[in-house]
Coordinates of C-alpha atoms in Angstrom, one line a residue:
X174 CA -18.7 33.7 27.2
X175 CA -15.2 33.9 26.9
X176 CA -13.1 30.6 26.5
X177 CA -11.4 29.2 29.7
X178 CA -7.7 30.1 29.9
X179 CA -5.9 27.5 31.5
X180 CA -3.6 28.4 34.8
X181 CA 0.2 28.6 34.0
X182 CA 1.0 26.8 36.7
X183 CA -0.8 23.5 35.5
X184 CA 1.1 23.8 32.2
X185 CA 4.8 24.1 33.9
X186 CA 3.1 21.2 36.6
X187 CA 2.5 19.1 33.5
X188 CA 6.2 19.7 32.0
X189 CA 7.5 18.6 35.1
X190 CA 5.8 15.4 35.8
X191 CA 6.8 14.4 32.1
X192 CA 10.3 15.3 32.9
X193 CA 10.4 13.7 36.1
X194 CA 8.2 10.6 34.9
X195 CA 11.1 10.4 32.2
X196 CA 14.0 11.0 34.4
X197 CA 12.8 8.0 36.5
X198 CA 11.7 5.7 33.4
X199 CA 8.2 5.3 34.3
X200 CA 7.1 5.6 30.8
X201 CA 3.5 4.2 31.2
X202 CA 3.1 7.6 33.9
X203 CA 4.6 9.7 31.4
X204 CA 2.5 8.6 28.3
X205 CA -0.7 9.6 30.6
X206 CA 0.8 12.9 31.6
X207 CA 1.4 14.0 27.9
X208 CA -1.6 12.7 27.2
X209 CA -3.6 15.2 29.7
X210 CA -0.8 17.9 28.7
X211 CA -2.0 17.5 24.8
X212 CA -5.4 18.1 25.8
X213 CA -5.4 21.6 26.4
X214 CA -1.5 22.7 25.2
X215 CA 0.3 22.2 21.9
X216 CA 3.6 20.3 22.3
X217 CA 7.0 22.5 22.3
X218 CA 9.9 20.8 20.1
X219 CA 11.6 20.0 22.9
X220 CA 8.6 18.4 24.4
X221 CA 7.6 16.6 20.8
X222 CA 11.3 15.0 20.8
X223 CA 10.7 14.0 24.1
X224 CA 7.4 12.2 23.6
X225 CA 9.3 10.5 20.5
X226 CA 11.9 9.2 23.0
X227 CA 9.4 8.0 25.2
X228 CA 7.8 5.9 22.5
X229 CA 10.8 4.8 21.1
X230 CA 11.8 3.3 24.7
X231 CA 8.6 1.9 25.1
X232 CA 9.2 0.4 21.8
X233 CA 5.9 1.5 20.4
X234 CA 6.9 1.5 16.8
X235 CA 3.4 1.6 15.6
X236 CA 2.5 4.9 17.3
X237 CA 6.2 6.4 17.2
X238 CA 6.0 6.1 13.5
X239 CA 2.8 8.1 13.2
X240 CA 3.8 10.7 15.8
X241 CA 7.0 11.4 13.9
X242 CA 4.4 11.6 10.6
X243 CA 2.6 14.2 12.4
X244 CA 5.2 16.3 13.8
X245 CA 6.9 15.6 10.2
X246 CA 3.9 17.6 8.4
X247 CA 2.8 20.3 11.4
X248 CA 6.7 21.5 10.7
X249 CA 8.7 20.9 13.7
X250 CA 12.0 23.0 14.0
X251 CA 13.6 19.4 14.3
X252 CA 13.7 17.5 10.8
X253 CA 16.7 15.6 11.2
X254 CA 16.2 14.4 14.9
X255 CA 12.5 13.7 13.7
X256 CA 13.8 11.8 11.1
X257 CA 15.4 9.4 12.9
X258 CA 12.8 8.5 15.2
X259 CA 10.7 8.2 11.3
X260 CA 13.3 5.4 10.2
X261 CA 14.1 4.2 13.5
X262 CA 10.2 3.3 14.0
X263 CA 9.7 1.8 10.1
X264 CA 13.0 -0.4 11.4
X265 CA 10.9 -1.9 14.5
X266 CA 8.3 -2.2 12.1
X267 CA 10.6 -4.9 9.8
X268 CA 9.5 -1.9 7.1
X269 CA 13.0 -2.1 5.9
X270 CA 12.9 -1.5 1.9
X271 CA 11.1 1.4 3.2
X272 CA 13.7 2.3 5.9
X273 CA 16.3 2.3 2.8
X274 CA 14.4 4.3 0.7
X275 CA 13.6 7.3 3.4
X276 CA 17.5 7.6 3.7
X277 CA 18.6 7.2 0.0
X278 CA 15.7 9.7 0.2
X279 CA 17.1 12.2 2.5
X280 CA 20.3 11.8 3.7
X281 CA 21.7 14.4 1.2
X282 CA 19.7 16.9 3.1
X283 CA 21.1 15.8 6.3
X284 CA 24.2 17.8 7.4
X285 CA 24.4 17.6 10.8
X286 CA 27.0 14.8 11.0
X287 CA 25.7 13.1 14.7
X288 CA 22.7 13.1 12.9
X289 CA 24.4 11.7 9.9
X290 CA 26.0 8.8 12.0
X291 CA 23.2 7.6 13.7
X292 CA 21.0 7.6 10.4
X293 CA 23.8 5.6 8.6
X294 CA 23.6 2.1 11.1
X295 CA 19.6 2.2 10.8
X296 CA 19.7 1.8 6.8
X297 CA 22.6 -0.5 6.9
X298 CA 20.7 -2.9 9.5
X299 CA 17.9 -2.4 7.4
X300 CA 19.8 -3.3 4.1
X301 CA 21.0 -6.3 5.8
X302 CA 17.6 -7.4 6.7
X303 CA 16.8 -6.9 3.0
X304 CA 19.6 -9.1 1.9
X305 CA 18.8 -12.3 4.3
X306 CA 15.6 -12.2 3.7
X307 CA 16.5 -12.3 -0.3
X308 CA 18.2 -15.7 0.7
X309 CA 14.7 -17.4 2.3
X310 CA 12.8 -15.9 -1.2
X311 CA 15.0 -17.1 -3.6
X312 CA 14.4 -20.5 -2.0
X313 CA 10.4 -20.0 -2.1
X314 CA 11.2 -18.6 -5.8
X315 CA 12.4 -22.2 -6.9
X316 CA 8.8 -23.3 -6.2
X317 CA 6.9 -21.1 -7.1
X318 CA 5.5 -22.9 -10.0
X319 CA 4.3 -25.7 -8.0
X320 CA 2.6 -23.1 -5.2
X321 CA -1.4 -23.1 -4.9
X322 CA -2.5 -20.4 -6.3
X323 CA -3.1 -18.2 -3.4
X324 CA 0.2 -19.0 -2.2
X325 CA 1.8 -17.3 -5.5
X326 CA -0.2 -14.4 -5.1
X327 CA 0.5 -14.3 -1.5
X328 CA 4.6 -14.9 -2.0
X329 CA 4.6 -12.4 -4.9
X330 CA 2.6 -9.5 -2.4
X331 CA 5.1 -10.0 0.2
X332 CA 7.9 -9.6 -2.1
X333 CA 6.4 -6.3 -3.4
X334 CA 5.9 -5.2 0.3
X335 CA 9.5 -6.3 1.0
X336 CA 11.2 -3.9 -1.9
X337 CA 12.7 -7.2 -3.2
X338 CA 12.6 -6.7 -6.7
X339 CA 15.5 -8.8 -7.6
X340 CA 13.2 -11.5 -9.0
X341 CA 12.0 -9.7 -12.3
X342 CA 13.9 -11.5 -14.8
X343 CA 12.8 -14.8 -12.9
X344 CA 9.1 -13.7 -12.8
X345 CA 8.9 -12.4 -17.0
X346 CA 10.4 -16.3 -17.4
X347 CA 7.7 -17.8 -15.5
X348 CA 4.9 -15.2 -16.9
X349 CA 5.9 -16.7 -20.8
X350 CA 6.5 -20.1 -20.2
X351 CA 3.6 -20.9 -17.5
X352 CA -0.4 -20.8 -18.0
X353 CA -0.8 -19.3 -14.2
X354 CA -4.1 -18.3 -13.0
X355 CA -5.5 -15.5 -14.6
X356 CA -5.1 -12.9 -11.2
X357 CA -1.4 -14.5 -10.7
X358 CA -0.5 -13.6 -14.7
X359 CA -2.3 -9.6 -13.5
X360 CA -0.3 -9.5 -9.9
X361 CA 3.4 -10.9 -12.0
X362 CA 3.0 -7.7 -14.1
X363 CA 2.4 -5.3 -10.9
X364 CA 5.4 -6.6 -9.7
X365 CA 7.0 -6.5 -12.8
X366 CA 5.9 -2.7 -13.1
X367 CA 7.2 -1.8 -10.1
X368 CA 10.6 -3.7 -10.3
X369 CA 10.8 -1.3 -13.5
X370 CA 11.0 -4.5 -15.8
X371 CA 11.4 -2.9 -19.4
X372 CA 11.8 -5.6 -21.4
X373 CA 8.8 -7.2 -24.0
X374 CA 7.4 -10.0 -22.1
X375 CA 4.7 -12.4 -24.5
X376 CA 2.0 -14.4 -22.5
X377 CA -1.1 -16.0 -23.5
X378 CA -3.7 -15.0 -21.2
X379 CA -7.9 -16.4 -22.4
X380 CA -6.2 -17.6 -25.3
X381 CA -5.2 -14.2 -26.5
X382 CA -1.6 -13.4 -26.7
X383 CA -0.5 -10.7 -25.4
X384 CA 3.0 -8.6 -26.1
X385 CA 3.6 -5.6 -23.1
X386 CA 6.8 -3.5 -21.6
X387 CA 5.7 -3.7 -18.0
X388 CA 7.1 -0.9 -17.2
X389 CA 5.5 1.1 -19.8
X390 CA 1.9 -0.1 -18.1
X391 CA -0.5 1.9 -16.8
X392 CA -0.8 -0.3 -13.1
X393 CA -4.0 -2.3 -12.2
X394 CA -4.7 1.0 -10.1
X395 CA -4.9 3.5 -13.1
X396 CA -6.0 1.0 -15.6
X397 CA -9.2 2.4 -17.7
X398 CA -11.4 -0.3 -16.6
X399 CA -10.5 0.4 -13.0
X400 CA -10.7 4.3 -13.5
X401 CA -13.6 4.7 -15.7
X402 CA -16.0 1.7 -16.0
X403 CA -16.0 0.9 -12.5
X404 CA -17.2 4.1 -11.1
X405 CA -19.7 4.8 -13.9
X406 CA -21.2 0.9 -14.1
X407 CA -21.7 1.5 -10.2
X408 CA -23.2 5.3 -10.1
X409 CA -25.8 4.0 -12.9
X410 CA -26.6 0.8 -10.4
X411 CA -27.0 3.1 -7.3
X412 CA -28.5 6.1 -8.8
X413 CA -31.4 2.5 -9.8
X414 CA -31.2 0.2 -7.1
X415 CA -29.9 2.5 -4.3
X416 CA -26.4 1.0 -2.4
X417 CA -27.5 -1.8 -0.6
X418 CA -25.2 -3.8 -2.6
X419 CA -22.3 -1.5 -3.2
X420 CA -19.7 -3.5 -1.7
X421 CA -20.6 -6.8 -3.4
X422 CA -20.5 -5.0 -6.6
X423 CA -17.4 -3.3 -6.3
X424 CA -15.6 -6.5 -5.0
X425 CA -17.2 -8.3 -8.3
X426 CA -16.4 -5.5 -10.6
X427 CA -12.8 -5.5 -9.3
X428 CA -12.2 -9.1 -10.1
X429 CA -12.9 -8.8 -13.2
X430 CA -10.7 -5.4 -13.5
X431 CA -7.7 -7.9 -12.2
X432 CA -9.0 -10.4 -14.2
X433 CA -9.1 -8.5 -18.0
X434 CA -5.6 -6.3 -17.0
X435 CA -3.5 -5.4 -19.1
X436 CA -6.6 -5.8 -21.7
X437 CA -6.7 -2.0 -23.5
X438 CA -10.6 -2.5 -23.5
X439 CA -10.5 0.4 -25.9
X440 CA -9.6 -1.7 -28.7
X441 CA -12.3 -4.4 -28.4
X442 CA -15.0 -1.5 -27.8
X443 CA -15.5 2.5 -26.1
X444 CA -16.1 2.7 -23.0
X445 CA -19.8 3.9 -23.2
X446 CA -20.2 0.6 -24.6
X447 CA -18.4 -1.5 -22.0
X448 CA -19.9 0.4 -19.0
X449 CA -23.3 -0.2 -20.7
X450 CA -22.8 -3.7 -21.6
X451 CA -21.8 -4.3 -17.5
X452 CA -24.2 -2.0 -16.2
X453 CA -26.8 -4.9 -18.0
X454 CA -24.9 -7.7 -16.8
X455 CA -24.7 -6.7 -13.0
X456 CA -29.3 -6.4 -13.7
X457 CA -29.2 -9.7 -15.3
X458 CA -26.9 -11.5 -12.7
X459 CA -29.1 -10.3 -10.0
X460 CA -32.9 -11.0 -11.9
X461 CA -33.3 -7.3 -11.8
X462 CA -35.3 -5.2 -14.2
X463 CA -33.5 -3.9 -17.3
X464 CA -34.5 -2.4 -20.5
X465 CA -35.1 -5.3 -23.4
X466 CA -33.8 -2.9 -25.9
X467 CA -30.3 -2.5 -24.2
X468 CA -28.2 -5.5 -25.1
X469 CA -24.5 -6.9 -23.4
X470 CA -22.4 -6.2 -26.6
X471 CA -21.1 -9.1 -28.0
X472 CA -17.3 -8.6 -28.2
X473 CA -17.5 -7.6 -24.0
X474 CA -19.9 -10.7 -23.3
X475 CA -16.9 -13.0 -24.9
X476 CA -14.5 -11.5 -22.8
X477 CA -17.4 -11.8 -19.6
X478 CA -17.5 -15.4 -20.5
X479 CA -14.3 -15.8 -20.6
X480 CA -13.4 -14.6 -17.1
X481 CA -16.7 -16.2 -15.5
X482 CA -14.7 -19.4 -16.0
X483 CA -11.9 -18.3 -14.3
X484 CA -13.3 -16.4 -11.3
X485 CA -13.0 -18.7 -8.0

């Protein structure tokens, strides 16, 4: 049976309520009517600039922003007009360090100067907003010391998701002077990372010292007990015990990943050896069966011990 082909006529119908739903702002009408018209037609430019305007007006930045995404990747004959919908929704959105960054990003590219001129008061808004907020951190930054502990991780987070990486000299101070939690010491050096901090910072960390360039680090992310133990401690445990408890064992294992970092676990023992040392830990933390001839090494139980204590 052959597909359906839709009637003309209810396409150009569908074009014209948008327009006319546009034309007389009743956006909520016109978000249904390109809602039925995407159904069964794929958008024109002219019709995928118009939906952008709609959301813009109806200032849903949320959606706008992943619309212009879309459009962005499926190759629209409109890059620079879909581009500033893109930074005009990550504006609504407060996303401002990332607003800057799309234009330092692109505006080279852009030539048509309309274009140009309504890119330029986004990022300088945006730039603004990066600068007062600078003012409200730098008097959070003064107390930081004193902060509970979840209230430095959460200060330094939202400076990271800010872009305000003005503080790095201030936090590779703090990170040499001050015995902060464990996970605060980990998060200071993922902001220092990505502030591009490439200065020697020394810290005492389990009452090892340690000496690193944090720019020069591998990232909590790519770190080789996050790349290579992890996965292989928790394909032995499932391939045994099945998944039941995958997420608990993945959050676990991930503590102590931010925990050890920037550790190079390489030097205290091979991998094999630290997967198989936590692969019997996770069996003896949960009473499970485990081979009596497999034992935790010692130089990796020391450093298990050692975060154990720390671990809230």
């Amino acid at each position: 049976m052959s597909d359906i082909i839709p009637f003309p006529q209810n396409n150009e119908k569908l074009i014209k309520d948008i327009k006319t739903f546009f034309e007389q702002e009743k956006y909520e009408q016109m978000y249904d009517a390109f809602m039925n018209y995407e159904r069964e037609f794929e958008l024109t430019t002219e019709l995928a600039l118009l939906k952008c305007e709609m959301l813009l007006r109806m200032e849903q930045y949320l959606e706008l922003r992943e619309e212009a995404i879309v459009l962005l990747k499926q190759g629209y004959d409109a890059y620079d007009k879909l581009m500033v919908y893109y930074m005009t929704s990550l504006h609504g959105l407060g996303q401002y360090f990332e607003c800057v960054e799309v234009f330092n990003q692109i505006i080279d590219q852009v030539k048509d100067h309309n274009i140009r001129m309504q890119l330029f008061p986004i990022k300088e808004d945006a730039q603004m907003q990066l600068n007062e907020n600078k003012k409200r951190y730098i008097a959070r930054m003064k107390q930081f010391p004193d902060l509970k502990v979840d209230q430095q991780l959460y200060l330094i987070f939202d400076l990271m998701h800010e872009g305000q990486f003005g503080f790095t000299d201030t936090f590779a101070e703090l990170l040499s002077t001050h015995p902060f939690h464990t996970n605060v010491q980990t998060i200071i050096l993922e902001y220092l990372k990505k502030g591009q901090y490439n200065k020697e910072v020394k810290f005492t960390k389990y009452e090892a010292e340690f000496t690193v360039q944090p720019d020069q680090l591998p990232g909590l992310e790519y770190a080789v007990f996050t790349q290579q133990v992890i996965p292989n401690v928790m394909e032995r445990f499932e391939n045994n015990y099945g998944d039941q408890l995958r997420s608990e064992i993945a959050q676990m294992l991930q503590n102590f990943s931010i925990a050890l970092y920037p550790l190079e676990i390489e030097k205290v023992a091979s991998i094999k050896i630290w997967i198989d040392s936590f692969y019997v830990y996770l069996e003896k933390m949960l009473n499970l069966s485990f081979s009596p001839t497999e034992n935790i090494n010692d130089k990796v139980n020391n450093w298990i011990e050692k975060v154990q204590k720390n671990i809230k």
